[in-house]
Amino acid sequence: MWRPPIPINFLTLHYGWIIFCGLLGLVVFLPYGNVPAIDAYFFGASASTESGLNTIDVKDLKTYQQLFLYFIPIFTNLGFINIIVVAVRLYWFERHIRKNGNKLLAPSRHDRTKDVEAQTSPEGASTGENQQETSQTGECAEFKERVITFSADANPPPNDTKALYVPPPKERDNEDEIKPVESHPDTSRATKRRPYLHDGPSLSAARSIEQAATSMFVLGPSQSQARRQSNVSARPRVADLPYLSKTATVGRNSQFHNLTAQDRDRLGGIEYRSLKLLLKIVTSYFFGLHLFGVICLLPWIHNAPSKYTDWLAECGQGKSWWAVYSAQTMVDNLGFTLTPDSMITFRDAAWPMLAMSFLAFAGNTCYPVVLRLVIWTMSKLVPKNSSMRETLQFLLEHPRRCYTLLFPSNTTWVLFGILFAMNFVDIVLIVTLDLDNPEVNALPMAPRILAAIFQAASSRHTGAATFNLAKVNPGVQFSLLVMMYISILPIAISMRSSNTYEETSLGIYVQEQALDESRRSTYVMTHIRNQLSFDLWYVFLGTFCICVAEADKIMDLNDPAFSVFAIFFEVMSGYGNVGLSLGHPDVMTSLSGKFRTFSKVVICAMMIRGRHRGLPYALDRAIMLPDERRGEDGREVDAATKDQ
């Protein structure tokens, strides 16, 4: 059977889409004749990768060309692309459902009741008339606690310290039998001290990585189980897997093990409902953020002091169009502005600085944090017994099974802490290193801090500027360069370390090496080493090529603005898809406006390659389509691994 020379997966499709949108720049810009071919493609590549570097002043473009620069970054934004991914996965889920029936979407409580009855011991187990009456009346209130209980007759005598041990799957394959084992000597006393707990043995899901790896369950009361059950009725826990059988366990990064065929169907059903709700949430979030930005900026600019409105009039830009375009460039982290000095003129205006900084953070840098906050807030607002609550809880408990930019709680908090620390360091450096610099201290302290916050947010991805970066302290310039390089690392490492199939993407297999939560730092460091080693040679190669092509300008002592550091800064900005530039005194554009054609092509290549460094691996649960060939959820697919 013929196979394409390049594997068709999310990464290759993403490459194709970005390159196609970049080439559209030639089709859109060339007909009018006001932009050379190389600059037309440069604009297309910069807009599609959201880099924000420009070789021609944006205000000099025609309105239809500016509209192209407005819509293309929306359609190539990672948030929009992930909306398409969720929609495509929903489509394949629906195909699977139509093929296998609506049983996947049916509530699982009734099946859960039958599963409990089938697993209960015939000796004194509570499978009599009381259970039948409860089933007939349909009253399933007792399942809100999500604990399997047995009648008092099934309890062992107080002096019996035996518990039933169920061996893990590998031991069962070796014909090890279920056998009684010694229970904790304090178990009975612990149970007596807690008379409000359910009498009788109970079954709860494995919590730790070790338990998940061995699929070990103990039937019978234990001190630790009793302690957990004391507050189980206060909040239903999705982690207890109420919609799966008792043999199912959950391991690292929401990777399920020991699933039966019925479990896979149920899991597919809850994932389908989660994706359906998630599609509505992320679509509303993405487009709602654009609308929120317009609502924030439009009234302000129409009532702004003449200092700002006169500047817009001098640049030939309307007030409403400035508000709409500025909201888009901040949400999509594009960096193009309709004013030639970026946002320097507006740096002493408190409201737009605050509003645009929030849009920059919520649109890209803190997108996973804010998105999880939105879902968590929704889960607290919906009624406890609603079906939406269960779906929201699944998204919060197992986010990376559904979405690449939604992380577990601990990972999200760590990501927030890292982002806060990085931005705090940036703000402190900008304010303190330029205390005697007129470019910065010309502003009073309060507007200076707001401008520094905006600049710190822009150095992650947006690329707008509130200071002339060529005139700030060299230490600030170097810190911005470093921040541009590592800007994608916090989200990229969070995405890859929380990947459901992380071990396979790293070349580690469950059969070869057991998981240990204490080794999490090893996983993170492996991801960081892979990312850094993958990036550096591209940056150095691009810088070398431009230095060779622009050697005569670099060696011109009468043009100190054209230096190796300025070129390195430009390459890093393009590769990081940021858009900051040291510029040049002769032009009101990025330094790229002074480059030769070959150097511009190199920058375009850097922008396209850098756009793909923060994407998920090909083997990522959140971008894989439902595959019926998977024998069990935790088993890696060899074919997908070969595509890495």
XYZ file of C-alpha atoms in Angstrom:
644
model
C 0.000 0.000 0.000
C 1.331 3.428 -0.959
C 2.393 5.677 1.877
C 3.056 9.403 1.582
C 6.750 10.309 1.948
C 5.855 12.651 4.814
C 3.668 11.301 7.648
C 0.270 12.995 7.813
C -0.229 14.136 11.385
C -1.009 17.279 13.329
C 2.511 18.682 12.980
C 2.740 18.295 9.198
C -0.785 19.643 8.696
C 0.123 22.627 10.870
C 3.231 23.248 8.782
C 1.153 23.116 5.603
C -1.454 25.543 6.954
C 1.103 28.104 8.160
C 3.096 27.979 4.920
C -0.093 28.273 2.841
C -1.291 31.317 4.778
C 2.137 32.891 4.426
C 2.067 32.430 0.649
C -1.330 34.130 0.576
C 0.554 37.317 1.364
C 1.934 37.261 -2.166
C -1.546 36.893 -3.638
C -3.045 39.666 -1.509
C -0.256 42.251 -1.438
C 1.204 42.065 -4.947
C -1.767 43.113 -7.128
C -1.832 46.714 -5.884
C 1.891 47.124 -6.609
C 2.863 49.087 -3.521
C 4.803 46.237 -1.899
C 7.741 44.287 -3.422
C 7.354 40.516 -3.699
C 9.802 39.671 -0.927
C 8.124 42.142 1.448
C 4.698 40.767 0.512
C 5.830 37.274 1.456
C 7.558 38.629 4.562
C 4.270 40.169 5.721
C 2.443 36.904 4.998
C 4.971 34.826 6.934
C 5.107 37.295 9.822
C 1.304 37.472 10.097
C 0.723 33.713 9.806
C 3.361 32.961 12.442
C 2.249 35.947 14.581
C 5.812 37.192 14.732
C 5.048 40.862 14.162
C 8.264 41.823 12.366
C 7.691 44.221 9.478
C 9.762 45.539 6.603
C 7.269 48.270 5.627
C 5.344 50.559 7.959
C 1.883 49.052 8.513
C 0.202 52.441 8.382
C 1.370 52.835 4.749
C -0.524 49.711 3.654
C -3.914 49.902 1.996
C -7.012 49.063 4.018
C -7.576 45.693 2.344
C -3.957 44.773 3.090
C -4.441 45.745 6.729
C -7.575 43.584 6.783
C -5.446 40.655 5.616
C -3.096 41.327 8.524
C -6.150 41.375 10.800
C -7.781 38.073 9.804
C -4.801 35.828 9.015
C -3.380 35.934 12.580
C -6.827 34.932 13.862
C -7.025 31.896 11.580
C -3.451 30.818 12.384
C -3.633 31.489 16.113
C -3.044 28.392 18.214
C -6.323 28.998 20.033
C -8.282 28.929 16.763
C -6.365 25.909 15.494
C -7.149 24.039 18.706
C -10.832 24.864 18.192
C -10.573 23.137 14.804
C -8.797 20.168 16.411
C -11.586 19.763 18.970
C -14.210 20.043 16.221
C -12.464 17.394 14.105
C -12.165 15.029 17.067
C -15.859 15.563 17.786
C -16.667 14.660 14.185
C -14.740 11.395 14.462
C -16.337 10.642 17.796
C -19.756 11.124 16.236
C -18.837 8.741 13.428
C -17.772 6.194 15.997
C -20.993 6.723 17.958
C -23.184 6.336 14.889
C -21.373 3.101 14.152
C -21.564 1.669 17.682
C -24.850 3.091 18.889
C -25.886 5.559 21.539
C -24.811 3.262 24.355
C -21.593 5.296 24.608
C -23.518 8.359 25.705
C -25.955 6.628 28.038
C -25.629 7.304 31.780
C -23.563 4.621 33.424
C -25.196 4.465 36.873
C -27.519 1.618 35.948
C -24.643 -0.399 34.546
C -22.645 0.496 37.606
C -25.428 -0.943 39.808
C -25.393 -4.215 37.912
C -21.604 -4.293 38.114
C -21.769 -3.931 41.884
C -24.284 -6.740 42.186
C -22.253 -9.041 39.957
C -19.098 -8.514 41.973
C -20.687 -8.913 45.414
C -19.951 -12.122 47.290
C -22.959 -14.489 47.444
C -22.342 -15.127 51.120
C -24.421 -12.513 52.866
C -23.938 -9.866 50.192
C -26.676 -7.294 49.943
C -28.208 -8.321 46.631
C -31.679 -9.065 47.923
C -35.027 -7.399 47.728
C -33.862 -4.043 49.051
C -31.559 -3.582 46.078
C -34.245 -4.699 43.641
C -36.713 -2.219 45.072
C -34.173 0.557 44.826
C -33.433 -0.350 41.209
C -37.125 -0.415 40.338
C -37.833 2.993 41.838
C -34.793 4.441 40.114
C -33.527 6.092 43.272
C -29.778 6.189 42.965
C -29.026 8.817 45.562
C -26.651 6.512 47.364
C -24.293 6.583 44.403
C -23.559 10.255 44.894
C -21.002 9.145 47.459
C -19.363 6.909 44.858
C -18.383 4.266 47.404
C -19.322 0.620 47.001
C -20.759 -0.703 50.274
C -21.899 -4.106 51.469
C -24.368 -5.220 54.082
C -23.343 -5.632 57.679
C -23.650 -9.427 57.335
C -20.742 -9.424 54.939
C -18.386 -7.916 57.523
C -15.735 -10.190 58.965
C -15.769 -10.691 62.713
C -13.954 -8.024 64.705
C -11.110 -10.384 65.503
C -10.698 -11.381 61.872
C -7.838 -9.399 60.406
C -8.022 -10.999 56.974
C -8.609 -8.949 53.832
C -9.009 -10.052 50.258
C -6.049 -9.275 48.006
C -6.623 -8.937 44.260
C -3.306 -9.398 42.429
C -2.309 -7.055 39.617
C -2.931 -8.101 35.995
C 0.567 -9.464 35.352
C 0.383 -11.704 38.412
C -3.093 -12.852 37.393
C -1.685 -13.804 33.997
C 0.793 -16.012 35.872
C -2.177 -17.818 37.489
C -1.776 -16.187 40.874
C -5.031 -16.594 42.737
C -7.025 -14.190 44.875
C -6.113 -14.989 48.454
C -6.646 -13.553 51.922
C -3.890 -11.431 53.405
C -3.266 -9.907 56.785
C -4.999 -6.582 57.190
C -3.712 -3.694 59.267
C -3.988 -4.609 62.953
C -5.557 -1.266 63.797
C -8.225 -1.488 61.111
C -11.083 -2.659 63.296
C -10.269 -0.144 66.002
C -10.075 2.633 63.431
C -13.483 1.641 62.124
C -14.998 1.637 65.584
C -13.661 5.096 66.266
C -15.595 6.329 63.220
C -19.175 5.131 63.741
C -20.489 7.597 61.155
C -18.706 5.794 58.323
C -20.326 3.105 56.235
C -20.013 -0.308 57.798
C -18.656 -3.037 55.644
C -15.831 -3.210 53.143
C -15.550 -0.691 50.352
C -13.727 -0.296 47.054
C -11.853 2.848 46.097
C -9.618 3.683 43.155
C -5.841 3.559 43.352
C -4.477 7.007 44.192
C -0.717 6.901 43.931
C 1.478 6.229 40.928
C 2.649 2.970 42.501
C -0.914 1.787 43.004
C -1.853 2.763 39.482
C 1.164 0.925 38.097
C 0.280 -2.314 39.917
C -3.533 -2.005 39.692
C -3.769 -3.146 43.320
C -7.071 -3.052 45.153
C -7.864 -4.292 48.672
C -11.374 -5.448 49.538
C -11.914 -4.763 53.183
C -11.741 -1.792 55.506
C -8.406 -0.134 56.126
C -7.373 2.825 58.180
C -6.356 4.946 55.181
C -9.534 4.094 53.300
C -11.697 4.959 56.267
C -9.951 8.287 56.574
C -10.687 9.087 52.928
C -14.317 7.981 53.204
C -15.042 10.321 56.082
C -15.557 13.251 53.718
C -16.453 11.457 50.513
C -20.102 12.476 50.683
C -19.156 16.138 50.735
C -17.932 16.188 47.134
C -18.236 13.609 44.352
C -14.807 12.810 42.976
C -14.251 12.050 39.318
C -10.876 10.587 40.232
C -12.785 7.655 41.780
C -13.816 6.682 38.230
C -17.533 6.107 38.955
C -18.259 5.567 35.275
C -15.698 2.750 34.875
C -15.462 -0.767 36.223
C -13.556 -1.617 39.370
C -10.648 -3.100 37.427
C -9.809 0.237 35.798
C -6.976 2.292 37.224
C -5.582 5.673 36.314
C -1.858 6.226 36.099
C 0.390 9.134 35.301
C -1.106 11.998 33.275
C -4.630 10.484 33.156
C -3.520 7.344 31.363
C -6.080 4.635 32.088
C -5.142 0.990 32.500
C -6.973 -2.344 32.660
C -9.972 -1.094 30.709
C -12.586 -3.520 29.537
C -14.344 -3.064 26.188
C -17.300 -1.552 28.047
C -14.947 0.780 29.924
C -13.503 2.053 26.663
C -16.995 2.760 25.384
C -17.918 4.620 28.571
C -14.665 6.569 28.545
C -15.287 7.502 24.928
C -18.752 8.714 25.903
C -17.571 10.989 28.694
C -14.757 12.289 26.484
C -17.280 13.034 23.755
C -19.486 15.013 26.107
C -16.415 16.806 27.473
C -15.220 17.731 23.997
C -18.672 18.971 23.074
C -18.747 21.309 26.064
C -15.096 22.260 25.649
C -15.716 23.336 22.059
C -18.324 25.817 23.264
C -16.051 27.085 26.040
C -12.896 27.648 23.977
C -14.819 29.163 21.056
C -16.583 31.607 23.367
C -13.303 32.344 25.136
C -11.342 33.019 21.936
C -13.814 35.245 20.145
C -15.151 36.717 23.382
C -11.655 37.926 24.252
C -11.466 39.810 20.940
C -14.848 41.374 21.647
C -13.815 42.240 25.209
C -10.730 44.027 23.886
C -12.821 46.118 21.510
C -15.252 46.985 24.320
C -12.329 48.133 26.473
C -10.538 50.237 23.845
C -13.316 51.647 21.671
C -14.985 53.930 24.253
C -11.607 55.059 25.556
C -10.144 56.166 22.225
C -13.325 58.073 21.313
C -13.013 60.022 24.572
C -9.214 60.123 24.778
C -7.212 63.369 25.094
C -6.267 65.093 21.862
C -2.662 63.985 22.268
C -3.633 60.449 21.250
C -6.371 61.195 18.730
C -4.222 63.764 16.907
C -1.454 61.187 16.583
C -3.880 58.720 15.030
C -5.096 61.376 12.626
C -1.504 62.192 11.678
C -0.935 58.499 10.924
C -4.117 58.411 8.830
C -5.899 55.870 11.038
C -9.484 56.032 12.302
C -10.273 55.749 15.999
C -12.613 52.773 15.703
C -10.274 50.869 13.392
C -7.395 51.472 15.838
C -9.447 50.008 18.709
C -10.538 46.944 16.724
C -7.068 46.280 15.312
C -5.223 46.884 18.589
C -7.516 44.450 20.403
C -6.776 41.791 17.785
C -3.010 42.361 17.767
C -2.872 41.954 21.560
C -5.164 38.923 21.842
C -3.454 37.092 18.975
C -0.045 38.322 20.157
C 0.719 39.634 16.678
C 2.599 42.845 17.446
C 1.679 44.856 14.348
C 0.432 48.340 15.217
C -1.162 51.075 13.113
C 1.212 53.667 14.584
C 4.887 53.641 13.533
C 6.215 53.973 17.103
C 4.286 50.898 18.282
C 2.685 51.829 21.644
C 5.241 54.404 22.796
C 2.801 57.286 22.371
C 0.208 55.513 24.537
C 2.573 54.420 27.305
C 1.402 57.101 29.736
C -2.284 56.181 29.254
C -3.184 53.938 32.160
C -6.361 52.303 30.833
C -5.066 51.005 27.476
C -1.862 49.813 29.145
C -3.835 47.764 31.672
C -6.370 46.492 29.143
C -3.791 45.516 26.522
C -1.536 43.844 29.088
C -4.452 41.692 30.223
C -5.318 40.816 26.604
C -1.700 39.829 25.935
C -1.573 37.564 28.994
C -5.018 36.008 28.511
C -4.519 35.533 24.783
C -1.252 33.623 24.903
C 1.073 33.652 27.889
C -1.482 32.791 30.572
C -4.050 31.179 28.265
C -3.933 27.753 30.013
C -4.193 29.412 33.436
C -7.165 31.618 32.567
C -8.925 28.825 30.656
C -8.700 26.451 33.615
C -9.923 29.251 35.894
C -12.960 29.715 33.636
C -13.778 25.994 33.679
C -13.242 25.748 37.436
C -15.532 28.738 38.000
C -18.196 27.144 35.819
C -17.949 23.916 37.814
C -18.664 25.862 40.990
C -21.607 27.722 39.524
C -23.547 24.868 37.906
C -25.902 22.757 40.078
C -24.225 19.836 41.807
C -26.541 17.236 40.305
C -26.391 18.541 36.730
C -24.817 16.485 33.963
C -22.655 19.481 33.047
C -20.905 19.292 36.427
C -19.669 15.772 35.751
C -18.389 16.885 32.347
C -16.617 19.905 33.818
C -15.092 17.736 36.530
C -13.739 15.368 33.877
C -12.129 18.320 32.088
C -10.532 19.445 35.347
C -9.396 15.965 36.401
C -8.215 14.737 32.973
C -7.604 17.890 30.907
C -4.852 16.600 28.640
C -7.054 13.852 27.271
C -9.162 16.582 25.655
C -7.085 19.709 25.031
C -3.432 20.507 24.500
C -3.523 23.829 26.391
C -5.476 22.717 29.443
C -3.312 21.292 32.221
C -3.871 19.568 35.581
C -4.172 21.691 38.691
C -0.596 21.269 39.972
C 0.906 21.865 36.543
C -1.227 24.977 36.098
C -0.131 26.411 39.444
C 3.530 25.739 38.613
C 3.057 27.372 35.206
C 1.448 30.414 36.812
C 4.308 30.681 39.320
C 6.954 30.500 36.600
C 5.202 33.089 34.423
C 4.724 35.414 37.373
C 8.409 35.121 38.320
C 9.603 35.722 34.747
C 7.451 38.806 34.299
C 8.348 40.139 37.743
C 12.050 39.857 36.929
C 11.489 41.654 33.631
C 9.608 44.506 35.305
C 12.246 44.940 38.009
C 15.073 45.009 35.453
C 13.320 47.548 33.227
C 12.562 49.872 36.139
C 15.829 49.578 38.077
C 18.473 49.355 35.326
C 17.203 52.498 33.606
C 16.746 54.782 36.585
C 19.054 57.349 34.976
C 17.940 56.701 31.404
C 15.755 59.490 29.935
C 14.041 56.936 27.686
C 12.504 55.341 30.789
C 12.628 57.868 33.648
C 10.828 60.476 31.566
C 7.681 58.787 32.820
C 6.452 59.220 36.408
C 6.809 56.131 38.560
C 3.207 54.848 38.260
C 2.998 55.101 34.441
C 6.551 53.761 34.255
C 5.531 50.589 36.110
C 2.459 50.162 33.892
C 4.615 50.597 30.798
C 7.112 48.077 32.208
C 4.285 45.574 32.819
C 3.146 46.027 29.222
C 6.711 45.609 27.957
C 7.204 42.469 30.050
C 3.985 40.993 28.661
C 5.065 41.889 25.118
C 8.464 40.270 25.484
C 6.810 36.863 25.878
C 5.087 36.856 22.503
C 3.262 40.066 21.565
C 6.158 42.200 20.348
C 4.659 45.653 20.917
C 6.886 48.201 22.628
C 6.423 51.064 25.070
C 10.118 52.033 25.014
C 12.630 52.549 22.243
C 14.546 49.321 22.833
C 17.638 50.640 21.051
C 18.003 53.238 23.823
C 17.393 51.132 26.936
C 20.110 49.624 29.117
C 22.104 46.822 27.387
C 21.275 44.596 30.333
C 17.574 45.085 29.621
C 18.173 44.299 25.944
C 19.931 41.063 26.856
C 17.230 40.092 29.354
C 14.576 40.646 26.680
C 16.578 38.462 24.294
C 16.705 35.661 26.852
C 13.018 36.030 27.643
C 12.146 35.806 23.952
C 14.108 32.579 23.677
C 12.552 30.899 26.706
C 9.089 32.426 26.198
C 7.584 29.212 24.838
C 9.311 26.890 27.314
C 6.896 27.133 30.279
C 3.831 26.231 28.183
C 5.698 23.764 25.945
C 7.195 21.876 28.888
C 3.850 21.884 30.710
C 2.199 20.509 27.578
C 4.727 17.750 27.056
C 5.221 16.741 30.681
C 1.439 16.406 31.066
C 1.072 14.454 27.809
C -0.958 11.287 28.405
C 1.597 9.369 26.339
C 4.619 11.217 27.713
C 6.707 8.116 28.283
C 6.378 6.987 24.675
C 7.126 10.449 23.285
C 10.353 10.382 25.310
C 11.217 6.843 24.239
C 10.364 5.379 27.663
C 8.009 2.427 27.794
C 5.965 1.163 30.680
C 7.099 -2.391 30.005
C 10.707 -1.332 30.351
C 10.636 1.098 33.226
C 8.150 1.586 36.057
C 6.813 5.046 36.751
C 7.761 6.840 39.914
C 6.332 10.220 40.883
C 9.646 11.155 42.517
C 11.241 11.010 39.053
C 9.022 13.809 37.714
C 11.963 16.210 37.729
C 13.809 13.776 35.472
C 10.981 13.928 32.945
C 10.908 17.729 33.025
C 14.675 17.999 32.599
C 14.515 15.570 29.676
C 11.944 17.786 27.986
C 14.004 20.930 28.632
C 17.190 19.351 27.253
C 15.352 18.175 24.157
C 13.856 21.626 23.586
C 17.078 23.567 24.097
C 19.219 21.264 21.962
C 16.541 21.374 19.280
C 16.376 25.189 19.130
C 19.908 26.462 19.447
C 21.387 25.281 16.182
C 18.547 26.876 14.183
C 19.152 30.239 15.861
C 22.918 30.106 15.391
C 22.622 28.964 11.773
C 20.200 31.770 10.944
C 22.393 34.377 12.628
C 25.475 33.092 10.778
C 23.750 33.236 7.377
C 22.586 36.828 7.909
C 25.994 37.921 9.214
C 27.579 36.568 6.029
C 25.008 38.253 3.800
C 25.149 41.587 5.618
C 28.890 41.604 6.358
C 29.584 44.951 4.661
C 26.882 46.739 6.695
C 28.082 45.153 9.932
C 31.658 46.284 9.268
C 30.606 49.838 8.460
C 31.812 51.864 11.446
C 29.517 54.726 10.491
C 26.440 52.560 11.103
C 26.725 51.285 14.692
C 23.014 50.394 14.798
C 23.687 47.560 12.331
C 25.588 45.175 14.641
C 25.890 41.452 15.234
C 23.946 41.764 18.489
C 21.121 43.612 16.710
C 20.987 40.824 14.108
C 21.053 38.164 16.818
C 18.232 40.014 18.580
C 16.221 40.116 15.329
C 16.752 36.402 14.651
C 15.741 35.487 18.202
C 12.646 37.677 17.914
C 11.672 35.981 14.656
C 12.374 32.478 15.925
C 10.468 33.166 19.131
C 7.578 34.734 17.140
C 7.763 37.785 19.378
C 8.297 40.787 17.096
C 10.524 43.000 19.231
C 13.320 44.695 17.322
C 16.100 47.175 18.002
C 15.162 48.834 14.728
C 17.293 51.271 12.776
C 17.412 55.085 12.815
C 16.817 55.265 9.043
C 13.500 53.365 9.019
C 10.328 53.164 11.103
C 10.227 49.376 10.828
C 12.016 46.375 12.256
C 15.709 45.951 11.517
C 14.603 43.450 8.860
C 13.598 46.446 6.744
C 17.328 47.079 6.176
C 18.116 43.467 5.225
C 18.806 42.145 1.748
C 16.436 39.706 0.102
C 18.391 36.624 1.205
C 18.417 37.785 4.832
C 14.659 38.401 4.732
C 14.132 34.857 3.454
C 16.245 33.555 6.358
C 14.096 35.513 8.844
C 10.952 34.034 7.229
C 12.414 30.548 7.664
C 13.207 31.331 11.294
C 9.649 32.532 11.905
C 8.081 29.433 10.349
C 10.393 27.026 12.169
C 9.989 28.807 15.488
C 6.208 28.748 15.139
C 6.286 24.955 15.489
C 8.607 24.543 18.454
C 5.815 24.798 21.055
C 3.432 22.327 19.451
C 2.543 18.949 20.975
C 4.256 15.780 19.877
C 2.592 13.710 17.158
C 1.795 11.159 19.874
C -0.448 13.333 22.034
C -3.825 12.178 23.325
C -5.419 15.617 22.850
C -4.754 15.715 19.083
C -5.194 12.011 18.231
C -8.410 10.811 16.656
C -10.371 7.976 18.303
C -8.728 4.732 17.232
C -10.643 1.480 17.595
C -7.453 -0.532 17.131
C -6.169 0.409 20.556
C -6.448 -2.678 22.675
C -6.399 -0.634 25.857
C -6.071 3.001 26.723
C -2.659 2.738 28.238
C -1.067 0.832 25.362
C 1.078 2.890 23.023
C 0.587 2.694 19.260
C 3.711 1.639 17.420
C 2.669 3.347 14.210
C 2.277 6.680 15.932
C 5.657 6.291 17.571
C 7.339 5.719 14.231
C 6.003 9.058 13.015
C 7.918 11.034 15.647
